[in-house]
Coordinates of C-alpha atoms in Angstrom, one line a residue:
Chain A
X1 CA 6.7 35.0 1.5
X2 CA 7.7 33.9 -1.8
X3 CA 11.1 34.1 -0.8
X4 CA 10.9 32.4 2.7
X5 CA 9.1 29.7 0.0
X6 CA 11.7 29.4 -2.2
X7 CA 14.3 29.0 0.5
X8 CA 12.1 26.1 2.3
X9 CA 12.0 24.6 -1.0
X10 CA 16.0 24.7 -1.9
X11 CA 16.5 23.2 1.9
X12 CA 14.0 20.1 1.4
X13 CA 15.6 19.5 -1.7
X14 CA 18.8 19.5 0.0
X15 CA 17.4 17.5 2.5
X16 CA 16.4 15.1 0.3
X17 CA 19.9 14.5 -1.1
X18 CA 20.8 12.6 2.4
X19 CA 18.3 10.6 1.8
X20 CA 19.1 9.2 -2.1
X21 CA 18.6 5.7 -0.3
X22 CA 15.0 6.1 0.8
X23 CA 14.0 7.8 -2.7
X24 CA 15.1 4.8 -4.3
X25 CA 13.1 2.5 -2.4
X26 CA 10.2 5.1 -3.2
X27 CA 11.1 4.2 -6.9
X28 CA 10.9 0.8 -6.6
X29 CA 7.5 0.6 -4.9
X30 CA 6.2 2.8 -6.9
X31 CA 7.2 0.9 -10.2
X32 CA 6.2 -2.4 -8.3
X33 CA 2.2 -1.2 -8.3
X34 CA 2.3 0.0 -11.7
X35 CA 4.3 -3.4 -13.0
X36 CA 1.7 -5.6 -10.9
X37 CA -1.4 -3.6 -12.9
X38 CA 0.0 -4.0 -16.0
X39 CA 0.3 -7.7 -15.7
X40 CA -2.7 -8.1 -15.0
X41 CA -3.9 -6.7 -17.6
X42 CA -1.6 -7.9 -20.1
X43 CA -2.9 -10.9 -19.0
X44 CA -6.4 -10.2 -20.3
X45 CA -5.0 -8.5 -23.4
X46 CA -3.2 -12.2 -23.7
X47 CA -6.7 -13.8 -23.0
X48 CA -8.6 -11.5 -26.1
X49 CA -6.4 -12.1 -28.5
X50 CA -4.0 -9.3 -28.0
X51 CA -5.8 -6.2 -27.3
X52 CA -8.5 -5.0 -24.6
X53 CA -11.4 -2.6 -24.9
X54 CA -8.8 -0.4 -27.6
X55 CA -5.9 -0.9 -25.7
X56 CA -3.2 -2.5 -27.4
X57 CA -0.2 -4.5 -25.0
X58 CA 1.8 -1.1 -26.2
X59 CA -1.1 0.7 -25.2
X60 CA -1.3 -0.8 -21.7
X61 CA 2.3 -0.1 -21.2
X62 CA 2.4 3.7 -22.4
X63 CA -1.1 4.3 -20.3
X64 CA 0.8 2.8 -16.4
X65 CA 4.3 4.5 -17.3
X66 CA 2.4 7.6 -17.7
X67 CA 0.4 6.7 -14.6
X68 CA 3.7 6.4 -12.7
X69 CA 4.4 9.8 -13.9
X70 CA 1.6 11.4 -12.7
X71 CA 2.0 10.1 -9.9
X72 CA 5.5 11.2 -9.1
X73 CA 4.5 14.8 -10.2
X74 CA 1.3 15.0 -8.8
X75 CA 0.9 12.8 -5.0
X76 CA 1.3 14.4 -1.9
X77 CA 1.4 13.6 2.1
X78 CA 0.5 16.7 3.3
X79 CA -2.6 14.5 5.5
X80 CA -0.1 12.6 7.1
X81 CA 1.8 16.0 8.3
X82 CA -1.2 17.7 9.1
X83 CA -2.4 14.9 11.5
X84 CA 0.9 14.4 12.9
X85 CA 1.2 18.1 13.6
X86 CA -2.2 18.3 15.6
X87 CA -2.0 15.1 17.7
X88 CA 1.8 16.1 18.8
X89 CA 0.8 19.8 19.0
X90 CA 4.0 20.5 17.0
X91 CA 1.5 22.3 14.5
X92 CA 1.5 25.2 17.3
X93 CA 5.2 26.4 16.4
X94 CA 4.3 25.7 12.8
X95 CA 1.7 28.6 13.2
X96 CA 4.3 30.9 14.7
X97 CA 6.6 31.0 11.7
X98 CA 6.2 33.7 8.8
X99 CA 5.0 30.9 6.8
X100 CA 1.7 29.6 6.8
X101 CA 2.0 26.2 7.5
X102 CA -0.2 24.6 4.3
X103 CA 2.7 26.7 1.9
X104 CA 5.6 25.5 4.1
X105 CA 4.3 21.5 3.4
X106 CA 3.7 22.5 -0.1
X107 CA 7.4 23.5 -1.0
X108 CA 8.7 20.6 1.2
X109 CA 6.7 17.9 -0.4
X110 CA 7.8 19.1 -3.8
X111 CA 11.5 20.1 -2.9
X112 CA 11.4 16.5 -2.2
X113 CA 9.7 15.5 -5.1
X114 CA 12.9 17.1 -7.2
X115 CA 15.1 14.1 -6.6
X116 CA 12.3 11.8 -7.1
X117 CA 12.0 13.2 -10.6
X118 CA 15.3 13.1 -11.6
X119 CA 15.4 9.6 -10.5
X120 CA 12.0 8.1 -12.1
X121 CA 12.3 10.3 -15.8
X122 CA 14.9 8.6 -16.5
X123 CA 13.8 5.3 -15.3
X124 CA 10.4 6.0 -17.1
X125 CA 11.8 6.8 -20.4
X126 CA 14.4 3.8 -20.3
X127 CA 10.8 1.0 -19.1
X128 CA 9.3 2.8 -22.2
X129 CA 11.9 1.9 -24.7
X130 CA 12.5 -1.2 -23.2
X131 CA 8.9 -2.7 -22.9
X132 CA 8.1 -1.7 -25.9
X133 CA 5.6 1.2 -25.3
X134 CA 3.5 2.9 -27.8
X135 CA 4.3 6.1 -28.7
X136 CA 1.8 8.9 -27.4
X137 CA 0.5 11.6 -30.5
X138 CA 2.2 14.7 -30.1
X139 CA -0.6 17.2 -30.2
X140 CA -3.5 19.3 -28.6
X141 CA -4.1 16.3 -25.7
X142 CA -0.5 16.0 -24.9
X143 CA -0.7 20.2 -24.3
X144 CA -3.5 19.7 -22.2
X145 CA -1.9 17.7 -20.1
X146 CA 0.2 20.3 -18.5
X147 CA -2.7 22.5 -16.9
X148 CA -4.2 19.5 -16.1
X149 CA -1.3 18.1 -14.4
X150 CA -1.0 21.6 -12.4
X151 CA -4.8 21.3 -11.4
X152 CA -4.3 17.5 -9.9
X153 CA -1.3 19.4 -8.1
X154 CA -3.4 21.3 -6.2
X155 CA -6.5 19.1 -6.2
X156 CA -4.9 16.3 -4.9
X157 CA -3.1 19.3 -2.0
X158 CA -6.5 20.8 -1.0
X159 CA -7.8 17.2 -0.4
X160 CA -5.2 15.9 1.4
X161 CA -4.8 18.7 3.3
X162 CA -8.8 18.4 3.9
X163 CA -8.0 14.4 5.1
X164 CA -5.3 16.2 7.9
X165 CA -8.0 18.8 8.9
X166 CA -10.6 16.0 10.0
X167 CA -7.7 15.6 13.2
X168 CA -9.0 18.6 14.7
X169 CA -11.9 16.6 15.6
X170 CA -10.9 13.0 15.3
X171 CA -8.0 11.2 17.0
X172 CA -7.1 8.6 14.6
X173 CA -7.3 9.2 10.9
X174 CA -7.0 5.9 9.5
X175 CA -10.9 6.1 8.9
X176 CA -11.2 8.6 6.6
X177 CA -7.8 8.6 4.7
X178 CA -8.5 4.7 4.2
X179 CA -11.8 5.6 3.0
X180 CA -10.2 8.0 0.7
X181 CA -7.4 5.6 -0.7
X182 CA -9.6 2.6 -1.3
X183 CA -12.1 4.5 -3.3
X184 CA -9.1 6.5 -5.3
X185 CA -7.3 3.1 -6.2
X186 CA -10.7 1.8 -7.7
X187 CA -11.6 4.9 -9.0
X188 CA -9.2 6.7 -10.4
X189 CA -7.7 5.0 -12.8
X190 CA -4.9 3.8 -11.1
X191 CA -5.4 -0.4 -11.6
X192 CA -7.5 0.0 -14.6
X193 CA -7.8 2.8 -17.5
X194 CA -11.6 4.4 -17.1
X195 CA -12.4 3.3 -20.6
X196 CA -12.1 -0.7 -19.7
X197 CA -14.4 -0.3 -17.0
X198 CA -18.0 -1.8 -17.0
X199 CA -20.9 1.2 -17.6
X200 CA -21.7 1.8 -13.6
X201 CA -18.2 2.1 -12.7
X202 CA -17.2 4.2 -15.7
X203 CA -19.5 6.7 -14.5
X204 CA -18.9 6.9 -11.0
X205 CA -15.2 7.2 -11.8
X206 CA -15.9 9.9 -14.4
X207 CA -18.1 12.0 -12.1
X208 CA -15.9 11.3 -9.0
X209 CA -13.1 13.7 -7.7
X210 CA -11.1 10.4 -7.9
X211 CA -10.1 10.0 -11.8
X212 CA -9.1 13.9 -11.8
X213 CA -6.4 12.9 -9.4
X214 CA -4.9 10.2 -11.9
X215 CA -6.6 9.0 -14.9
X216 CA -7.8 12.2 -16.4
X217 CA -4.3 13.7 -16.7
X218 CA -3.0 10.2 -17.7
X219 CA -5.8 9.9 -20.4
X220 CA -4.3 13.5 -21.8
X221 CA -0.8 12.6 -21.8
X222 CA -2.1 9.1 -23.8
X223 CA -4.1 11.4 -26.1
X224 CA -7.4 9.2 -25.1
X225 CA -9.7 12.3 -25.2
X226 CA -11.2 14.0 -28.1
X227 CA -12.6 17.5 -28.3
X228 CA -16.4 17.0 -25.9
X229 CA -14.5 14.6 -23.6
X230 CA -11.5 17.6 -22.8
X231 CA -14.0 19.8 -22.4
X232 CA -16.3 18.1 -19.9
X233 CA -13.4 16.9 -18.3
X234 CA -11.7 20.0 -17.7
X235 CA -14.8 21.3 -16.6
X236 CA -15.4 18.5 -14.1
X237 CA -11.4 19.0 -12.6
X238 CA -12.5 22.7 -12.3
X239 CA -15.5 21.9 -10.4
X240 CA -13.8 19.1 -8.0
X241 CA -10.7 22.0 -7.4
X242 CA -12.9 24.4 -6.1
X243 CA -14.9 22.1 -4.2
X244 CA -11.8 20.9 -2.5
X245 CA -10.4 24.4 -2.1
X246 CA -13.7 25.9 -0.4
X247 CA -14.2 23.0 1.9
X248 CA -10.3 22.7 3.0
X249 CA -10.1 26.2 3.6
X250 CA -13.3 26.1 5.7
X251 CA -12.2 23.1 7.8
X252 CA -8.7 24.2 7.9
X253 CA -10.5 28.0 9.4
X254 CA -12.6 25.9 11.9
X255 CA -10.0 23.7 12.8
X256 CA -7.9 26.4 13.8
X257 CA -9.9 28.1 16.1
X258 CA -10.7 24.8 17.6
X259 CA -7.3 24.1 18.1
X260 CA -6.1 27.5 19.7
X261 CA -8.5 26.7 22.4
X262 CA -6.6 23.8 23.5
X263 CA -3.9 25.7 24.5
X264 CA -2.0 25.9 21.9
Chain B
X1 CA 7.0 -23.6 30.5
X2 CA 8.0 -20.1 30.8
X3 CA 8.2 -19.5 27.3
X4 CA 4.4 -20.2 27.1
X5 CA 4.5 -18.1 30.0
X6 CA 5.9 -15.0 28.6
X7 CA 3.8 -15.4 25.0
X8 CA 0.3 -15.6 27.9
X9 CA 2.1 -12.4 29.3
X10 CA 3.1 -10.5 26.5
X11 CA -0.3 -11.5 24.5
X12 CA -2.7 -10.2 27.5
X13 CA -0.8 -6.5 28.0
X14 CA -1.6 -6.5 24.0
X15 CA -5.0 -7.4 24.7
X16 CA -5.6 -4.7 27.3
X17 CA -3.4 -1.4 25.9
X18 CA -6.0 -2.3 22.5
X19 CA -9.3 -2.4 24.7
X20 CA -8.5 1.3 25.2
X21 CA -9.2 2.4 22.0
X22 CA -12.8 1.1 21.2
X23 CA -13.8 3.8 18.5
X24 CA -10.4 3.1 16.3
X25 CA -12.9 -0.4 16.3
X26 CA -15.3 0.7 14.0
X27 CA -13.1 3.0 12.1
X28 CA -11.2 -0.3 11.3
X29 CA -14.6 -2.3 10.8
X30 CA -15.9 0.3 8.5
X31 CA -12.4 0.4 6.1
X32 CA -12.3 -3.7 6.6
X33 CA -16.0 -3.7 4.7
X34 CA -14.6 -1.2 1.8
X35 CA -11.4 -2.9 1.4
X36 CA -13.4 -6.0 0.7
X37 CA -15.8 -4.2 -1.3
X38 CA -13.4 -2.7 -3.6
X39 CA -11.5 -5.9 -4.0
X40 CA -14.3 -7.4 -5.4
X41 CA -15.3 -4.4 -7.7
X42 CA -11.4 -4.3 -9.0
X43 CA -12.0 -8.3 -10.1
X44 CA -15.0 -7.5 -11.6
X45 CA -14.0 -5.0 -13.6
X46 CA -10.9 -7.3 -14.4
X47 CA -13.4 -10.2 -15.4
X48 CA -16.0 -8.0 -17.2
X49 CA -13.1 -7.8 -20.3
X50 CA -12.4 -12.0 -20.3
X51 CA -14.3 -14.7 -18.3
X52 CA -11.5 -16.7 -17.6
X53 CA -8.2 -15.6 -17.2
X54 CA -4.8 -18.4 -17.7
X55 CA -7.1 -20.3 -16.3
X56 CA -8.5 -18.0 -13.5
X57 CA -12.6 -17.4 -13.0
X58 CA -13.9 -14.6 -11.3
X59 CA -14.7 -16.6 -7.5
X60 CA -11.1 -18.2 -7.2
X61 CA -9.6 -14.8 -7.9
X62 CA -12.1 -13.7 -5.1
X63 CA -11.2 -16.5 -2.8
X64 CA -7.4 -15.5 -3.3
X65 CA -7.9 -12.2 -2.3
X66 CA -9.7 -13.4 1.0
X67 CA -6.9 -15.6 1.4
X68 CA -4.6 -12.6 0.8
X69 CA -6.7 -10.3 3.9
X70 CA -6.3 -14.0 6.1
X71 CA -2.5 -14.3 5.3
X72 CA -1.6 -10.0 6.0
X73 CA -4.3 -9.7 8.6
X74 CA -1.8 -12.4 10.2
X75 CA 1.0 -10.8 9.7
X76 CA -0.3 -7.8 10.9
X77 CA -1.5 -8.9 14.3
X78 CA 0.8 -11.7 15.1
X79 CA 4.1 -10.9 12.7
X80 CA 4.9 -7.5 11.8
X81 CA 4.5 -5.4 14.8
X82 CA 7.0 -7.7 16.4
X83 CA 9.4 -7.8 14.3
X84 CA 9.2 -4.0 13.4
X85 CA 9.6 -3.5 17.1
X86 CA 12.7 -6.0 17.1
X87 CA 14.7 -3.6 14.6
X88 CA 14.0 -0.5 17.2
X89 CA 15.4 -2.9 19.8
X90 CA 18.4 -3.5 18.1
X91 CA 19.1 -0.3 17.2
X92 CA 18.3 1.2 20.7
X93 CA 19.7 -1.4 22.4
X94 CA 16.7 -2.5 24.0
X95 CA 17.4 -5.9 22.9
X96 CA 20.1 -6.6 25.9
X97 CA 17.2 -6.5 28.1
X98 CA 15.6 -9.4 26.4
X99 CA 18.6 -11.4 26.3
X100 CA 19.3 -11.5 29.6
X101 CA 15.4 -12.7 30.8
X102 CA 15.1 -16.4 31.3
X103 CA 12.8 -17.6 28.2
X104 CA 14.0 -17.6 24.6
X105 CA 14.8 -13.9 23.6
X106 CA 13.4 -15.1 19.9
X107 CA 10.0 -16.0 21.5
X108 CA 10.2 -13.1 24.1
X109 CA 10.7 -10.4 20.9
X110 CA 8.8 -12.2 18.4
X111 CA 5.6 -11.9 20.7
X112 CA 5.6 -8.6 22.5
X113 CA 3.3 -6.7 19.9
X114 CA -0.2 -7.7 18.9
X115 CA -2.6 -5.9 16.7
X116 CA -5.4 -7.5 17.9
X117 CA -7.8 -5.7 15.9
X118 CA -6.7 -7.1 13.0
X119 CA -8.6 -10.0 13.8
X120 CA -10.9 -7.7 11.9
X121 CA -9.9 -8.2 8.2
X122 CA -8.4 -11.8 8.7
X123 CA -12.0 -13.2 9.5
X124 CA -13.3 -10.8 7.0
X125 CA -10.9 -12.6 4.9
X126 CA -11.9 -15.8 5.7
X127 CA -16.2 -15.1 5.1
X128 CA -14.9 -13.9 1.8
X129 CA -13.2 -17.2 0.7
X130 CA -16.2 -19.0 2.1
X131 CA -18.9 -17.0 0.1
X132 CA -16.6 -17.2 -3.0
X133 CA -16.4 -21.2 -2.6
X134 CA -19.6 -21.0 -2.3
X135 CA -20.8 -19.3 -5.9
X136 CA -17.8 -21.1 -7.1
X137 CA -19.8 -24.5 -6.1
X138 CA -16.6 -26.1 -4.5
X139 CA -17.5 -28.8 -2.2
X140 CA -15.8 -29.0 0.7
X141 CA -14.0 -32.7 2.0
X142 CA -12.6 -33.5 5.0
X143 CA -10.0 -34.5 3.4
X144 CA -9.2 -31.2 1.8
X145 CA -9.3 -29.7 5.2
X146 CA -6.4 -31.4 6.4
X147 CA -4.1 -30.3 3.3
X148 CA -5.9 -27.0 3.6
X149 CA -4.6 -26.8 7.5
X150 CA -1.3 -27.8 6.2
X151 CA -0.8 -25.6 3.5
X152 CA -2.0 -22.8 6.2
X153 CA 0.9 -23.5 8.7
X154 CA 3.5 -24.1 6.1
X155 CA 2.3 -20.5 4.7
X156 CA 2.5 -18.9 8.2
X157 CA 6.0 -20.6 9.4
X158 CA 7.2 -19.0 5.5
X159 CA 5.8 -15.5 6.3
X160 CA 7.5 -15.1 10.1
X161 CA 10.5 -17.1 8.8
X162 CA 10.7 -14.4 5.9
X163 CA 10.1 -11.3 8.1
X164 CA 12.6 -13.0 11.0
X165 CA 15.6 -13.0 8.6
X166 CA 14.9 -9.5 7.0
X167 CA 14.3 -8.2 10.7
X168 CA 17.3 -10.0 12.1
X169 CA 19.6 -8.0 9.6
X170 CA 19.0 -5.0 11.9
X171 CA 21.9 -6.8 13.4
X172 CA 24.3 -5.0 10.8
X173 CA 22.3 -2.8 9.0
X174 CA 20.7 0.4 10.9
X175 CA 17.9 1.8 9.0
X176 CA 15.5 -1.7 8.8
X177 CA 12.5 -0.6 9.2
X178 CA 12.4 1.2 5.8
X179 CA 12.8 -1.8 4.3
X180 CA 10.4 -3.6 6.2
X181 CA 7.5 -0.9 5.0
X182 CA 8.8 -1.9 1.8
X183 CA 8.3 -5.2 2.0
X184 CA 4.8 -4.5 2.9
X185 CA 4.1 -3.0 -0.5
X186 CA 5.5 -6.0 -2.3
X187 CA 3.3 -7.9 -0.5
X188 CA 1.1 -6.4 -2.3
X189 CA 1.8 -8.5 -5.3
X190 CA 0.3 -11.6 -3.6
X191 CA -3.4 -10.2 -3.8
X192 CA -3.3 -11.5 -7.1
X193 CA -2.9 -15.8 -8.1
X194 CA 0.4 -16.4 -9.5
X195 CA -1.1 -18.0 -12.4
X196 CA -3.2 -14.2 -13.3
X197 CA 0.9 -13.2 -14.0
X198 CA 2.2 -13.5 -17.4
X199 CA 4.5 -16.6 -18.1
X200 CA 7.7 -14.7 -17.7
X201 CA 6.4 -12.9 -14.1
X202 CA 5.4 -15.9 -12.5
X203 CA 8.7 -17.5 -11.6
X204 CA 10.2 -14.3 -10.2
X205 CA 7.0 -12.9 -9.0
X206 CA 7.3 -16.1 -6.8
X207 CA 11.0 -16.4 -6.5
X208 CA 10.8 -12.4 -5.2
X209 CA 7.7 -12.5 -3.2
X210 CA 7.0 -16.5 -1.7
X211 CA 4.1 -14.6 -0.4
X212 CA 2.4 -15.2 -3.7
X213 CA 2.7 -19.4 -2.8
X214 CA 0.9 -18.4 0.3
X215 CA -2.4 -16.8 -1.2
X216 CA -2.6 -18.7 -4.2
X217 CA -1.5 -22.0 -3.3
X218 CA -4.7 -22.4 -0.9
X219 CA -7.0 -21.1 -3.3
X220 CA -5.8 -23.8 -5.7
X221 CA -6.1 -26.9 -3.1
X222 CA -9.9 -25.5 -2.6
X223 CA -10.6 -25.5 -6.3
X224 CA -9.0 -29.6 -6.0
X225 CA -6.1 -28.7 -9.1
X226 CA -3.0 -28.4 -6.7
X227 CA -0.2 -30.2 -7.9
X228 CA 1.9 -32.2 -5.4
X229 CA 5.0 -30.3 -6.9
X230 CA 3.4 -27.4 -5.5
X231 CA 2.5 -28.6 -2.5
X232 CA 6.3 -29.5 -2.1
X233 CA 7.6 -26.6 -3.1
X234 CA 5.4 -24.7 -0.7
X235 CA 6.7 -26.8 2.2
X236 CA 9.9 -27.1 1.3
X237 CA 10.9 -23.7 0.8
X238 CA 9.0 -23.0 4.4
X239 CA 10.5 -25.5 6.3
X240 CA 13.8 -24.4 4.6
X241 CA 13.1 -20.6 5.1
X242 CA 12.1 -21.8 9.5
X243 CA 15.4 -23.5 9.6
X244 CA 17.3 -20.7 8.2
X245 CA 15.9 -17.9 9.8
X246 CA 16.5 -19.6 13.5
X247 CA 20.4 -20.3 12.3
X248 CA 20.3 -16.6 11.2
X249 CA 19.4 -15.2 14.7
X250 CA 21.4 -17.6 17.0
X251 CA 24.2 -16.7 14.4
X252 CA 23.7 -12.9 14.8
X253 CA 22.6 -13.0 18.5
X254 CA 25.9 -14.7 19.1
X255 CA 27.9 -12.1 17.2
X256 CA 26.1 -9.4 19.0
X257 CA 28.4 -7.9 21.9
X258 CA 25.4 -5.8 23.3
X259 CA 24.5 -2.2 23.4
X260 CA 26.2 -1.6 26.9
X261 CA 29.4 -3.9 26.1

């Protein structure tokens, strides 16, 4: 299996070499979002006299490059080829293959994700020296970051894949994956850092599945977090994986069966 | 005559294949209510940090972001599918088959796809502008109706004429509707005033995206501070955007030998 993986992997990244044009455009929209946020709130930053709630304009920059990072490493559209999959019934020879079909999206999505990488590092590094960014401390938080990274990996897999799953039931998807993205661009992180938002919101994001998928690896790689904070958060990402694991693997089980009974 | 006769047409097969899916109705309902709910949790979070930002308080940012659901709830039923449809055309050759019916093949493509549910967000949209001029304590004039109905045409006529010349490029260049998703995200950028954009942003933010003149420049004729600069600019660059766009397809519809030839 591992080998049937890696070869999947080498032939979406392949794949994704035809198609240098479409990862640019990726780039750019990507960038565009993260640019639009940070305007914003250098805006504010302008309005209070240069810094807001502890971030410095440096500070704002370093926190939405590393966003955009994130981002690149971690995002994935296994929903979308999930849902496709069941209401063309193409998921059916999917199932036939040696490969189970979560593993075979998993290694395609990140095969693709190769070029995307080489194209946005780069980028990254260069908007970082040229805007000016703060440098992030080099120590246990930027370490940290790694396994935390990893676990957003496959959080933000087992809920997408838990988003595709809901089309065993449902025709149209738009329901619950817009419910999804709407509360994970308020909540998690992605327009503003955790730590400038009000009381309420701070704590719905910080118990929410939605700021392990974004800001709490961001906050890591920023070196926001001190010793309590790293804890509860890693405990919190733990707790959110396995919730997200158990329940995609049970609708994924029940979705199955259901779906072998239409014929398939 | 049979122009009108073709958008009646086209508009009431829309109207119909739509009426099918009633339960994708609430789904879109439900997502309307959270976008709108979120929106307004985003600016408060924004305007928690500063009360008034370059200028901005908290109820015209609101009303801008209403105006943004009005402005892509438009495009989305009356614009976009359209035009996305138009590239497939092109590049199918479906196209010839317009060309040869007996009404303007502009009008004839530029109307045979509706969303109509997203009538949805655009009068979402427009409560939210009204509840935000509201708390806002803007008063509204007759007067300011008529620049307000102004504004809004010149705003739509820029949006189609925008999308028309991007979508007409499918002429010479295959892969459009790529670029058209694109376009979509940058839209994105007009959720927020142009003024909320540091110094340095807000020429090219406008210059890049005219979409930004569209949201903000209504928002800014409610709150009675538009400048009659702006006001030109705004109808300038649409009337100049309509002209070009219709020179751009006749051009490229001219050029175009057909898919059978």
């Amino acid at each position: 299996m591992v080998e049937a993986a890696r070869t999947l992997f080498a032939a979406s990244f392949a794949e994704s070499l035809q198609y240098r044009g479409s990862a640019v455009m990726w780039t750019i929209a990507g960038f565009m979002t993260q640019v639009m946020a940070l305007s914003i709130w250098s805006s504010v930053a302008h309005a209070r006299g240069g810094s807001v709630g502890g971030y410095s304009q440096g500070g704002l920059i370093t926190y939405f490059l590393a966003s955009q990072l994130v981002v690149v490493l971690t995002a994935s559209w296994a929903s979308w080829k999930l849902a496709e999959g069941i209401r063309t019934g193409s998921l059916s020879a999917e199932l036939v293959k040696p490969v189970p079909p979560w593993l075979a999206w998993f290694t395609e999505i990140f095969g693709f994700k190769l070029l995307m990488l080489a194209i946005q590092v780069p980028a990254l590094l260069l908007a970082s020296v040229a805007l000016g960014a703060s440098r992030p401390t080099v120590g246990l938080s930027l370490l940290l970051a790694l396994p935390a990274i990893c676990a957003t990996v496959a959080l933000r897999f087992s809920v997408e894949m838990c988003i595709g799953s809901t089309c065993f039931w449902i025709v149209d998807p738009r329901g619950v994956s817009g419910t999804f993205f709407l509360s994970y661009m308020l909540l998690s992180g992605g327009f503003a850092p955790v730590a400038l938002m009000p009381g309420t919101f701070r704590t719905m994001a910080e118990y929410s599945p939605f700021y392990y998928m974004l800001g709490f690896p961001v906050d890591l790689l920023t070196g926001r977090l001190t010793g309590g904070q790293l804890a509860h958060g890693f405990a919190m990402q733990g707790a959110w994986l396995a919730a997200a694991l158990l329940l995609g693997r049970l609708l994924w089980r029940r979705g199955l069966r259901r779906f072998s009974a239409v014929g398939a | 005559m049979s122009t009108a006769r073709a958008v009646a047409t086209n508009l009431r097969a829309n109207v119909m294949a739509d009426a099918e899916y009633r339960t994708g109705l609430f789904a879109h309902l439900w997502v309307t209510a959270l976008r709108g709910v979120m929106a307004v949790g985003t600016i408060h979070i924004l305007f928690e940090q500063a009360p008034v930002i370059n200028g901005w308080t908290r109820y015209e940012v609101v009303m801008v972001y209403g105006v943004f659901m009005i402005a892509s709830g438009v495009m989305e039923l009356l614009i976009f599918p359209s035009l996305q449809a138009l590239t497939d055309n092109i590049r199918t050759g479906k196209l010839d088959f317009s060309l040869i019916r007996p009404a303007d093949a502009q009008v004839i493509e530029a109307t045979q796809k509706f969303d109509v549910g997203e009538l949805i967000p655009t009068f979402a949209g427009a409560g939210l502008v009204a509840v935000a001029a509201h708390r806002q304590g803007i008063d509204f004039e007759l007067r300011t109706a008529t620049t307000l109905a102004a504004v809004a045409a010149a705003g739509a006529v820029l949006l189609y004429a925008f999308h028309l010349i991007v979508a007409t490029s499918a002429f010479w260049f295959v892969k459009m509707d790529m670029l058209m998703s694109q376009l979509h995200e940058l839209f994105n950028i007009s959720r927020w005033p142009l003024g909320l954009y540091p110094r340095s942003m807000e020429l090219a933010a406008s210059v890049l995206v005219p979409a930004t003149l569209v949201t903000t420049v209504p928002v800014e004729v409610l709150a009675g501070r538009v400048s009659s600069t702006t006001l030109g600019m705004l109808l300038g660059v649409s009337v100049a955007m309509a002209v070009t766009a219709r020179m751009f397809w006749l051009f490229a519809v001219k050029r175009y030998s057909g898919a059978s030839a």
